[in-house]
Amino acid sequence: QVQLTESGGGSVQAGGSLRLSCTISGFGYTRKCMGWFRQAPGKEREGIAVIWPAGAKTFYDDSVKGRFTISRDNDKNTVSLQMNSLKPEDTAMYYCAADRYYGSCNANMERGDFDSWGQGTQVTVSS
């Protein structure tokens, strides 16, 4: 199992940008799909972006497509989420997650497919 630590959250005005980072330790992460999820108060945790193990393929939820970019550096054990054109509705706790199995991502981004989670980092976007 891998251990995940997120950083980079904060408060920003609408239209601004933030970059979230996830530092990873543990065995096997480079062979796993990695994802970013978010959870707003009173709502379910939802998958917003996933990246395949080699980093060549990504998938995004429609709510963030064209504004957010997920990337990974397997040599530096990091996964990042660049968030541009932020909106108040992006306000949430953001979590980094690792798939429970080796191999490709599931574009459905089901929470149950991931078994390693960070503690989360808060993103607040004001209008």
GROMACS .gro file of N, CA, C and O in nm:
model
  508
    1GLN      N    1   0.085  -0.119   0.000
    1GLN     CA    2   0.000   0.000   0.000
    1GLN      C    3   0.088   0.124   0.000
    1GLN      O    4   0.200   0.121   0.051
    2VAL      N    5   0.038   0.231  -0.058
    2VAL     CA    6   0.114   0.355  -0.065
    2VAL      C    7   0.061   0.456   0.036
    2VAL      O    8  -0.054   0.449   0.079
    3GLN      N    9   0.148   0.550   0.071
    3GLN     CA   10   0.110   0.658   0.161
    3GLN      C   11   0.112   0.789   0.082
    3GLN      O   12   0.206   0.814   0.007
    4LEU      N   13   0.012   0.869   0.102
    4LEU     CA   14  -0.008   0.989   0.021
    4LEU      C   15  -0.021   1.113   0.110
    4LEU      O   16  -0.092   1.109   0.211
    5THR      N   17   0.041   1.223   0.068
    5THR     CA   18   0.033   1.349   0.140
    5THR      C   19   0.010   1.461   0.042
    5THR      O   20   0.094   1.487  -0.044
    6GLU      N   21  -0.104   1.531   0.056
    6GLU     CA   22  -0.138   1.641  -0.033
    6GLU      C   23  -0.087   1.773   0.024
    6GLU      O   24  -0.074   1.790   0.146
    7SER      N   25  -0.062   1.867  -0.067
    7SER     CA   26  -0.027   2.004  -0.028
    7SER      C   27  -0.069   2.097  -0.140
    7SER      O   28  -0.101   2.052  -0.251
    8GLY      N   29  -0.070   2.227  -0.109
    8GLY     CA   30  -0.095   2.326  -0.213
    8GLY      C   31  -0.232   2.389  -0.210
    8GLY      O   32  -0.260   2.478  -0.291
    9GLY      N   33  -0.319   2.345  -0.122
    9GLY     CA   34  -0.450   2.407  -0.115
    9GLY      C   35  -0.443   2.548  -0.059
    9GLY      O   36  -0.338   2.595  -0.015
   10GLY      N   37  -0.557   2.617  -0.063
   10GLY     CA   38  -0.561   2.753  -0.010
   10GLY      C   39  -0.685   2.824  -0.055
   10GLY      O   40  -0.780   2.762  -0.104
   11SER      N   41  -0.684   2.956  -0.037
   11SER     CA   42  -0.798   3.039  -0.076
   11SER      C   43  -0.758   3.124  -0.195
   11SER      O   44  -0.648   3.180  -0.199
   12VAL      N   45  -0.850   3.137  -0.289
   12VAL     CA   46  -0.822   3.213  -0.410
   12VAL      C   47  -0.952   3.273  -0.461
   12VAL      O   48  -1.061   3.221  -0.432
   13GLN      N   49  -0.942   3.381  -0.535
   13GLN     CA   50  -1.061   3.441  -0.594
   13GLN      C   51  -1.098   3.368  -0.724
   13GLN      O   52  -1.012   3.306  -0.789
   14ALA      N   53  -1.222   3.378  -0.760
   14ALA     CA   54  -1.269   3.317  -0.884
   14ALA      C   55  -1.184   3.365  -1.002
   14ALA      O   56  -1.148   3.482  -1.010
   15GLY      N   57  -1.151   3.270  -1.088
   15GLY     CA   58  -1.065   3.300  -1.200
   15GLY      C   59  -0.918   3.274  -1.174
   15GLY      O   60  -0.837   3.273  -1.268
   16GLY      N   61  -0.884   3.253  -1.049
   16GLY     CA   62  -0.746   3.229  -1.012
   16GLY      C   63  -0.703   3.085  -1.033
   16GLY      O   64  -0.779   3.002  -1.084
   17SER      N   65  -0.579   3.056  -0.992
   17SER     CA   66  -0.520   2.924  -1.011
   17SER      C   67  -0.457   2.874  -0.883
   17SER      O   68  -0.412   2.952  -0.799
   18LEU      N   69  -0.453   2.742  -0.870
   18LEU     CA   70  -0.380   2.675  -0.763
   18LEU      C   71  -0.319   2.548  -0.821
   18LEU      O   72  -0.373   2.491  -0.916
   19ARG      N   73  -0.212   2.503  -0.758
   19ARG     CA   74  -0.151   2.376  -0.798
   19ARG      C   75  -0.140   2.288  -0.675
   19ARG      O   76  -0.074   2.324  -0.577
   20LEU      N   77  -0.205   2.175  -0.682
   20LEU     CA   78  -0.200   2.077  -0.574
   20LEU      C   79  -0.093   1.973  -0.604
   20LEU      O   80  -0.076   1.934  -0.721
   21SER      N   81  -0.025   1.930  -0.501
   21SER     CA   82   0.076   1.825  -0.515
   21SER      C   83   0.045   1.711  -0.419
   21SER      O   84  -0.008   1.733  -0.311
   22CYS      N   85   0.082   1.592  -0.461
   22CYS     CA   86   0.064   1.473  -0.380
   22CYS      C   87   0.198   1.400  -0.377
   22CYS      O   88   0.247   1.358  -0.483
   23THR      N   89   0.255   1.389  -0.260
   23THR     CA   90   0.381   1.318  -0.243
   23THR      C   91   0.350   1.175  -0.202
   23THR      O   92   0.267   1.151  -0.113
   24ILE      N   93   0.420   1.081  -0.265
   24ILE     CA   94   0.384   0.940  -0.251
   24ILE      C   95   0.502   0.861  -0.198
   24ILE      O   96   0.616   0.880  -0.242
   25SER      N   97   0.475   0.771  -0.106
   25SER     CA   98   0.577   0.676  -0.062
   25SER      C   99   0.513   0.538  -0.058
   25SER      O  100   0.392   0.524  -0.048
   26GLY      N  101   0.598   0.436  -0.069
   26GLY     CA  102   0.547   0.301  -0.068
   26GLY      C  103   0.576   0.229  -0.196
   26GLY      O  104   0.619   0.288  -0.295
   27PHE      N  105   0.548   0.101  -0.196
   27PHE     CA  106   0.584   0.015  -0.307
   27PHE      C  107   0.474   0.008  -0.412
   27PHE      O  108   0.357  -0.003  -0.379
   28GLY      N  109   0.517   0.016  -0.538
   28GLY     CA  110   0.426  -0.016  -0.647
   28GLY      C  111   0.345   0.098  -0.705
   28GLY      O  112   0.268   0.077  -0.798
   29TYR      N  113   0.362   0.218  -0.651
   29TYR     CA  114   0.276   0.327  -0.698
   29TYR      C  115   0.292   0.355  -0.846
   29TYR      O  116   0.198   0.395  -0.914
   30THR      N  117   0.413   0.336  -0.900
   30THR     CA  118   0.437   0.369  -1.041
   30THR      C  119   0.358   0.278  -1.135
   30THR      O  120   0.347   0.308  -1.253
   31ARG      N  121   0.303   0.169  -1.084
   31ARG     CA  122   0.225   0.077  -1.166
   31ARG      C  123   0.076   0.096  -1.144
   31ARG      O  124  -0.005   0.017  -1.194
   32LYS      N  125   0.041   0.203  -1.074
   32LYS     CA  126  -0.100   0.222  -1.040
   32LYS      C  127  -0.159   0.347  -1.102
   32LYS      O  128  -0.090   0.448  -1.120
   33CYS      N  129  -0.287   0.338  -1.130
   33CYS     CA  130  -0.363   0.457  -1.164
   33CYS      C  131  -0.368   0.548  -1.041
   33CYS      O  132  -0.387   0.500  -0.929
   34MET      N  133  -0.352   0.678  -1.062
   34MET     CA  134  -0.363   0.776  -0.955
   34MET      C  135  -0.476   0.873  -0.987
   34MET      O  136  -0.500   0.904  -1.105
   35GLY      N  137  -0.542   0.921  -0.884
   35GLY     CA  138  -0.655   1.009  -0.909
   35GLY      C  139  -0.664   1.122  -0.809
   35GLY      O  140  -0.603   1.119  -0.702
   36TRP      N  141  -0.738   1.222  -0.848
   36TRP     CA  142  -0.776   1.332  -0.758
   36TRP      C  143  -0.927   1.329  -0.741
   36TRP      O  144  -1.002   1.319  -0.840
   37PHE      N  145  -0.971   1.338  -0.619
   37PHE     CA  146  -1.111   1.343  -0.582
   37PHE      C  147  -1.135   1.471  -0.505
   37PHE      O  148  -1.041   1.532  -0.453
   38ARG      N  149  -1.262   1.509  -0.493
   38ARG     CA  150  -1.296   1.623  -0.408
   38ARG      C  151  -1.429   1.599  -0.339
   38ARG      O  152  -1.513   1.523  -0.389
   39GLN      N  153  -1.444   1.663  -0.225
   39GLN     CA  154  -1.567   1.649  -0.148
   39GLN      C  155  -1.606   1.784  -0.091
   39GLN      O  156  -1.533   1.841  -0.009
   40ALA      N  157  -1.720   1.834  -0.136
   40ALA     CA  158  -1.775   1.959  -0.084
   40ALA      C  159  -1.864   1.927   0.035
   40ALA      O  160  -1.916   1.815   0.047
   41PRO      N  161  -1.886   2.023   0.124
   41PRO     CA  162  -1.970   1.998   0.242
   41PRO      C  163  -2.108   1.948   0.201
   41PRO      O  164  -2.173   2.005   0.114
   42GLY      N  165  -2.150   1.839   0.263
   42GLY     CA  166  -2.282   1.784   0.237
   42GLY      C  167  -2.294   1.705   0.108
   42GLY      O  168  -2.404   1.662   0.072
   43LYS      N  169  -2.182   1.685   0.040
   43LYS     CA  170  -2.187   1.613  -0.087
   43LYS      C  171  -2.098   1.490  -0.082
   43LYS      O  172  -2.010   1.478   0.003
   44GLU      N  173  -2.120   1.399  -0.179
   44GLU     CA  174  -2.039   1.280  -0.189
   44GLU      C  175  -1.901   1.315  -0.245
   44GLU      O  176  -1.884   1.413  -0.318
   45ARG      N  177  -1.803   1.231  -0.210
   45ARG     CA  178  -1.670   1.247  -0.269
   45ARG      C  179  -1.678   1.203  -0.415
   45ARG      O  180  -1.728   1.095  -0.445
   46GLU      N  181  -1.624   1.288  -0.503
   46GLU     CA  182  -1.635   1.261  -0.646
   46GLU      C  183  -1.497   1.262  -0.711
   46GLU      O  184  -1.411   1.343  -0.676
   47GLY      N  185  -1.480   1.173  -0.808
   47GLY     CA  186  -1.356   1.171  -0.884
   47GLY      C  187  -1.357   1.279  -0.989
   47GLY      O  188  -1.458   1.300  -1.057
   48ILE      N  189  -1.246   1.352  -1.003
   48ILE     CA  190  -1.240   1.459  -1.101
   48ILE      C  191  -1.131   1.438  -1.205
   48ILE      O  192  -1.140   1.493  -1.316
   49ALA      N  193  -1.027   1.361  -1.175
   49ALA     CA  194  -0.920   1.340  -1.271
   49ALA      C  195  -0.843   1.214  -1.235
   49ALA      O  196  -0.819   1.188  -1.117
   50VAL      N  197  -0.806   1.138  -1.336
   50VAL     CA  198  -0.721   1.020  -1.315
   50VAL      C  199  -0.611   1.021  -1.420
   50VAL      O  200  -0.627   1.078  -1.529
   51ILE      N  201  -0.501   0.954  -1.385
   51ILE     CA  202  -0.389   0.944  -1.478
   51ILE      C  203  -0.337   0.802  -1.476
   51ILE      O  204  -0.320   0.741  -1.369
   52TRP      N  205  -0.313   0.749  -1.594
   52TRP     CA  206  -0.267   0.612  -1.609
   52TRP      C  207  -0.124   0.596  -1.555
   52TRP      O  208  -0.052   0.695  -1.540
   53PRO      N  209  -0.077   0.477  -1.527
   53PRO     CA  210   0.052   0.458  -1.460
   53PRO      C  211   0.170   0.525  -1.530
   53PRO      O  212   0.255   0.585  -1.462
   54ALA      N  213   0.178   0.518  -1.661
   54ALA     CA  214   0.291   0.578  -1.731
   54ALA      C  215   0.273   0.727  -1.753
   54ALA      O  216   0.367   0.796  -1.794
   55GLY      N  217   0.154   0.777  -1.727
   55GLY     CA  218   0.128   0.919  -1.740
   55GLY      C  219   0.087   0.966  -1.878
   55GLY      O  220   0.062   1.085  -1.899
   56ALA      N  221   0.076   0.874  -1.973
   56ALA     CA  222   0.048   0.914  -2.110
   56ALA      C  223  -0.101   0.940  -2.134
   56ALA      O  224  -0.137   1.005  -2.233
   57LYS      N  225  -0.185   0.890  -2.048
   57LYS     CA  226  -0.329   0.903  -2.066
   57LYS      C  227  -0.393   0.957  -1.940
   57LYS      O  228  -0.355   0.920  -1.829
   58THR      N  229  -0.490   1.047  -1.962
   58THR     CA  230  -0.563   1.108  -1.852
   58THR      C  231  -0.711   1.110  -1.884
   58THR      O  232  -0.752   1.095  -2.000
   59PHE      N  233  -0.790   1.131  -1.779
   59PHE     CA  234  -0.935   1.142  -1.799
   59PHE      C  235  -0.988   1.239  -1.694
   59PHE      O  236  -0.942   1.239  -1.579
   60TYR      N  237  -1.087   1.321  -1.736
   60TYR     CA  238  -1.140   1.424  -1.647
   60TYR      C  239  -1.292   1.420  -1.640
   60TYR      O  240  -1.359   1.386  -1.739
   61ASP      N  241  -1.342   1.458  -1.525
   61ASP     CA  242  -1.485   1.481  -1.515
   61ASP      C  243  -1.519   1.606  -1.596
   61ASP      O  244  -1.438   1.699  -1.606
   62ASP      N  245  -1.640   1.610  -1.650
   62ASP     CA  246  -1.681   1.724  -1.732
   62ASP      C  247  -1.674   1.856  -1.655
   62ASP      O  248  -1.653   1.962  -1.715
   63SER      N  249  -1.691   1.852  -1.525
   63SER     CA  250  -1.693   1.975  -1.446
   63SER      C  251  -1.558   2.046  -1.443
   63SER      O  252  -1.552   2.165  -1.412
   64VAL      N  253  -1.450   1.973  -1.472
   64VAL     CA  254  -1.317   2.034  -1.464
   64VAL      C  255  -1.241   2.027  -1.597
   64VAL      O  256  -1.133   2.085  -1.609
   65LYS      N  257  -1.298   1.958  -1.693
   65LYS     CA  258  -1.230   1.940  -1.821
   65LYS      C  259  -1.199   2.074  -1.884
   65LYS      O  260  -1.284   2.164  -1.890
   66GLY      N  261  -1.076   2.090  -1.931
   66GLY     CA  262  -1.033   2.215  -1.994
   66GLY      C  263  -0.980   2.318  -1.896
   66GLY      O  264  -0.920   2.417  -1.937
   67ARG      N  265  -1.001   2.295  -1.765
   67ARG     CA  266  -0.952   2.389  -1.664
   67ARG      C  267  -0.845   2.325  -1.575
   67ARG      O  268  -0.754   2.394  -1.527
   68PHE      N  269  -0.857   2.197  -1.548
   68PHE     CA  270  -0.764   2.126  -1.461
   68PHE      C  271  -0.677   2.033  -1.543
   68PHE      O  272  -0.720   1.977  -1.644
   69THR      N  273  -0.553   2.014  -1.496
   69THR     CA  274  -0.460   1.921  -1.561
   69THR      C  275  -0.393   1.835  -1.455
   69THR      O  276  -0.330   1.888  -1.362
   70ILE      N  277  -0.406   1.704  -1.471
   70ILE     CA  278  -0.338   1.610  -1.381
   70ILE      C  279  -0.208   1.565  -1.447
   70ILE      O  280  -0.202   1.546  -1.569
   71SER      N  281  -0.105   1.550  -1.367
   71SER     CA  282   0.023   1.504  -1.418
   71SER      C  283   0.092   1.422  -1.309
   71SER      O  284   0.053   1.427  -1.192
   72ARG      N  285   0.193   1.346  -1.350
   72ARG     CA  286   0.269   1.268  -1.252
   72ARG      C  287   0.414   1.263  -1.292
   72ARG      O  288   0.447   1.266  -1.411
   73ASP      N  289   0.500   1.255  -1.192
   73ASP     CA  290   0.643   1.238  -1.213
   73ASP      C  291   0.683   1.115  -1.133
   73ASP      O  292   0.703   1.124  -1.011
   74ASN      N  293   0.695   1.003  -1.200
   74ASN     CA  294   0.723   0.878  -1.130
   74ASN      C  295   0.864   0.873  -1.072
   74ASN      O  296   0.891   0.797  -0.979
   75ASP      N  297   0.954   0.955  -1.126
   75ASP     CA  298   1.089   0.961  -1.070
   75ASP      C  299   1.093   1.039  -0.939
   75ASP      O  300   1.176   1.013  -0.852
   76LYS      N  301   1.004   1.137  -0.927
   76LYS     CA  302   0.999   1.221  -0.807
   76LYS      C  303   0.887   1.181  -0.712
   76LYS      O  304   0.866   1.246  -0.610
   77ASN      N  305   0.813   1.075  -0.748
   77ASN     CA  306   0.706   1.024  -0.661
   77ASN      C  307   0.602   1.132  -0.631
   77ASN      O  308   0.563   1.151  -0.514
   78THR      N  309   0.558   1.201  -0.734
   78THR     CA  310   0.458   1.304  -0.714
   78THR      C  311   0.348   1.294  -0.821
   78THR      O  312   0.373   1.251  -0.934
   79VAL      N  313   0.230   1.335  -0.780
   79VAL     CA  314   0.118   1.355  -0.871
   79VAL      C  315   0.065   1.496  -0.844
   79VAL      O  316   0.051   1.535  -0.727
   80SER      N  317   0.037   1.571  -0.949
   80SER     CA  318  -0.004   1.710  -0.933
   80SER      C  319  -0.138   1.735  -1.001
   80SER      O  320  -0.179   1.660  -1.091
   81LEU      N  321  -0.202   1.842  -0.956
   81LEU     CA  322  -0.326   1.887  -1.020
   81LEU      C  323  -0.316   2.037  -1.035
   81LEU      O  324  -0.321   2.111  -0.936
   82GLN      N  325  -0.300   2.082  -1.158
   82GLN     CA  326  -0.300   2.225  -1.190
   82GLN      C  327  -0.443   2.268  -1.213
   82GLN      O  328  -0.511   2.212  -1.299
   83MET      N  329  -0.488   2.365  -1.136
   83MET     CA  330  -0.627   2.411  -1.144
   83MET      C  331  -0.630   2.556  -1.187
   83MET      O  332  -0.579   2.644  -1.116
   84ASN      N  333  -0.686   2.582  -1.303
   84ASN     CA  334  -0.698   2.716  -1.358
   84ASN      C  335  -0.844   2.757  -1.369
   84ASN      O  336  -0.933   2.672  -1.365
   85SER      N  337  -0.867   2.885  -1.386
   85SER     CA  338  -1.003   2.937  -1.401
   85SER      C  339  -1.096   2.884  -1.293
   85SER      O  340  -1.207   2.836  -1.322
   86LEU      N  341  -1.052   2.892  -1.172
   86LEU     CA  342  -1.128   2.835  -1.061
   86LEU      C  343  -1.261   2.907  -1.041
   86LEU      O  344  -1.271   3.029  -1.063
   87LYS      N  345  -1.359   2.830  -0.998
   87LYS     CA  346  -1.494   2.881  -0.976
   87LYS      C  347  -1.533   2.855  -0.830
   87LYS      O  348  -1.481   2.762  -0.767
   88PRO      N  349  -1.628   2.931  -0.777
   88PRO     CA  350  -1.673   2.906  -0.639
   88PRO      C  351  -1.719   2.762  -0.619
   88PRO      O  352  -1.700   2.706  -0.509
   89GLU      N  353  -1.776   2.701  -0.720
   89GLU     CA  354  -1.824   2.564  -0.706
   89GLU      C  355  -1.710   2.462  -0.701
   89GLU      O  356  -1.735   2.342  -0.679
   90ASP      N  357  -1.587   2.505  -0.721
   90ASP     CA  358  -1.472   2.416  -0.703
   90ASP      C  359  -1.431   2.406  -0.556
   90ASP      O  360  -1.342   2.326  -0.522
   91THR      N  361  -1.492   2.485  -0.471
   91THR     CA  362  -1.460   2.482  -0.328
   91THR      C  363  -1.490   2.345  -0.271
   91THR      O  364  -1.601   2.292  -0.282
   92ALA      N  365  -1.388   2.283  -0.211
   92ALA     CA  366  -1.401   2.146  -0.159
   92ALA      C  367  -1.270   2.106  -0.092
   92ALA      O  368  -1.169   2.174  -0.104
   93MET      N  369  -1.275   1.992  -0.024
   93MET     CA  370  -1.154   1.925   0.021
   93MET      C  371  -1.109   1.835  -0.094
   93MET      O  372  -1.191   1.759  -0.148
   94TYR      N  373  -0.982   1.844  -0.129
   94TYR     CA  374  -0.929   1.768  -0.241
   94TYR      C  375  -0.839   1.657  -0.187
   94TYR      O  376  -0.753   1.680  -0.101
   95TYR      N  377  -0.858   1.537  -0.246
   95TYR     CA  378  -0.785   1.419  -0.202
   95TYR      C  379  -0.711   1.355  -0.318
   95TYR      O  380  -0.766   1.341  -0.428
   96CYS      N  381  -0.591   1.310  -0.290
   96CYS     CA  382  -0.514   1.227  -0.381
   96CYS      C  383  -0.543   1.081  -0.345
   96CYS      O  384  -0.559   1.048  -0.226
   97ALA      N  385  -0.546   0.994  -0.447
   97ALA     CA  386  -0.578   0.855  -0.421
   97ALA      C  387  -0.504   0.763  -0.517
   97ALA      O  388  -0.475   0.801  -0.631
   98ALA      N  389  -0.475   0.642  -0.469
   98ALA     CA  390  -0.410   0.540  -0.551
   98ALA      C  391  -0.505   0.422  -0.569
   98ALA      O  392  -0.572   0.378  -0.473
   99ASP      N  393  -0.509   0.369  -0.690
   99ASP     CA  394  -0.594   0.256  -0.722
   99ASP      C  395  -0.552   0.133  -0.640
   99ASP      O  396  -0.434   0.117  -0.607
  100ARG      N  397  -0.647   0.049  -0.609
  100ARG     CA  398  -0.614  -0.070  -0.530
  100ARG      C  399  -0.543  -0.177  -0.612
  100ARG      O  400  -0.480  -0.267  -0.556
  101TYR      N  401  -0.552  -0.169  -0.746
  101TYR     CA  402  -0.489  -0.268  -0.832
  101TYR      C  403  -0.385  -0.202  -0.922
  101TYR      O  404  -0.389  -0.082  -0.947
  102TYR      N  405  -0.294  -0.284  -0.975
  102TYR     CA  406  -0.203  -0.237  -1.077
  102TYR      C  407  -0.275  -0.229  -1.210
  102TYR      O  408  -0.366  -0.307  -1.238
  103GLY      N  409  -0.232  -0.135  -1.295
  103GLY     CA  410  -0.283  -0.132  -1.430
  103GLY      C  411  -0.360  -0.007  -1.465
  103GLY      O  412  -0.343   0.099  -1.403
  104SER      N  413  -0.446  -0.019  -1.564
  104SER     CA  414  -0.516   0.095  -1.622
  104SER      C  415  -0.617   0.157  -1.526
  104SER      O  416  -0.663   0.094  -1.432
  105CYS      N  417  -0.651   0.282  -1.556
  105CYS     CA  418  -0.754   0.352  -1.482
  105CYS      C  419  -0.892   0.310  -1.532
  105CYS      O  420  -0.908   0.268  -1.646
  106ASN      N  421  -0.990   0.325  -1.445
  106ASN     CA  422  -1.130   0.312  -1.484
  106ASN      C  423  -1.183   0.453  -1.500
  106ASN      O  424  -1.183   0.531  -1.405
  107ALA      N  425  -1.228   0.486  -1.619
  107ALA     CA  426  -1.272   0.623  -1.646
  107ALA      C  427  -1.396   0.661  -1.565
  107ALA      O  428  -1.431   0.778  -1.558
  108ASN      N  429  -1.462   0.563  -1.504
  108ASN     CA  430  -1.575   0.595  -1.417
  108ASN      C  431  -1.531   0.662  -1.288
  108ASN      O  432  -1.612   0.721  -1.216
  109MET      N  433  -1.404   0.651  -1.254
  109MET     CA  434  -1.347   0.714  -1.134
  109MET      C  435  -1.430   0.682  -1.010
  109MET      O  436  -1.471   0.772  -0.935
  110GLU      N  437  -1.456   0.555  -0.989
  110GLU     CA  438  -1.534   0.513  -0.873
  110GLU      C  439  -1.447   0.519  -0.747
  110GLU      O  440  -1.334   0.470  -0.745
  111ARG      N  441  -1.502   0.575  -0.642
  111ARG     CA  442  -1.429   0.585  -0.517
  111ARG      C  443  -1.384   0.447  -0.469
  111ARG      O  444  -1.273   0.432  -0.415
  112GLY      N  445  -1.465   0.346  -0.488
  112GLY     CA  446  -1.432   0.213  -0.441
  112GLY      C  447  -1.315   0.148  -0.511
  112GLY      O  448  -1.260   0.047  -0.463
  113ASP      N  449  -1.272   0.202  -0.625
  113ASP     CA  450  -1.157   0.147  -0.696
  113ASP      C  451  -1.026   0.188  -0.631
  113ASP      O  452  -0.921   0.136  -0.664
  114PHE      N  453  -1.030   0.284  -0.539
  114PHE     CA  454  -0.909   0.339  -0.478
  114PHE      C  455  -0.904   0.302  -0.330
  114PHE      O  456  -1.004   0.316  -0.259
  115ASP      N  457  -0.789   0.255  -0.286
  115ASP     CA  458  -0.780   0.210  -0.147
  115ASP      C  459  -0.673   0.283  -0.066
  115ASP      O  460  -0.655   0.252   0.052
  116SER      N  461  -0.602   0.377  -0.125
  116SER     CA  462  -0.505   0.457  -0.052
  116SER      C  463  -0.542   0.604  -0.072
  116SER      O  464  -0.557   0.649  -0.186
  117TRP      N  465  -0.550   0.678   0.039
  117TRP     CA  466  -0.597   0.816   0.036
  117TRP      C  467  -0.506   0.905   0.121
  117TRP      O  468  -0.456   0.862   0.225
  118GLY      N  469  -0.492   1.029   0.074
  118GLY     CA  470  -0.425   1.128   0.157
  118GLY      C  471  -0.523   1.187   0.257
  118GLY      O  472  -0.641   1.152   0.260
  119GLN      N  473  -0.473   1.281   0.336
  119GLN     CA  474  -0.556   1.342   0.439
  119GLN      C  475  -0.642   1.456   0.384
  119GLN      O  476  -0.735   1.503   0.450
  120GLY      N  477  -0.611   1.500   0.263
  120GLY     CA  478  -0.688   1.606   0.199
  120GLY      C  479  -0.627   1.743   0.217
  120GLY      O  480  -0.555   1.770   0.313
  121THR      N  481  -0.657   1.831   0.123
  121THR     CA  482  -0.615   1.971   0.131
  121THR      C  483  -0.732   2.057   0.086
  121THR      O  484  -0.799   2.028  -0.013
  122GLN      N  485  -0.759   2.163   0.162
  122GLN     CA  486  -0.878   2.245   0.138
  122GLN      C  487  -0.852   2.349   0.029
  122GLN      O  488  -0.749   2.418   0.030
  123VAL      N  489  -0.947   2.359  -0.063
  123VAL     CA  490  -0.946   2.464  -0.166
  123VAL      C  491  -1.074   2.546  -0.150
  123VAL      O  492  -1.184   2.490  -0.148
  124THR      N  493  -1.057   2.677  -0.136
  124THR     CA  494  -1.172   2.767  -0.121
  124THR      C  495  -1.163   2.875  -0.227
  124THR      O  496  -1.062   2.944  -0.237
  125VAL      N  497  -1.269   2.887  -0.306
  125VAL     CA  498  -1.273   2.985  -0.414
  125VAL      C  499  -1.385   3.085  -0.384
  125VAL      O  500  -1.501   3.046  -0.372
  126SER      N  501  -1.349   3.210  -0.374
  126SER     CA  502  -1.447   3.314  -0.344
  126SER      C  503  -1.485   3.388  -0.471
  126SER      O  504  -1.406   3.403  -0.563
  127SER      N  505  -1.610   3.437  -0.471
  127SER     CA  506  -1.660   3.508  -0.590
  127SER      C  507  -1.628   3.655  -0.584
  127SER      O  508  -1.586   3.708  -0.482
   0.00000   0.00000   0.00000
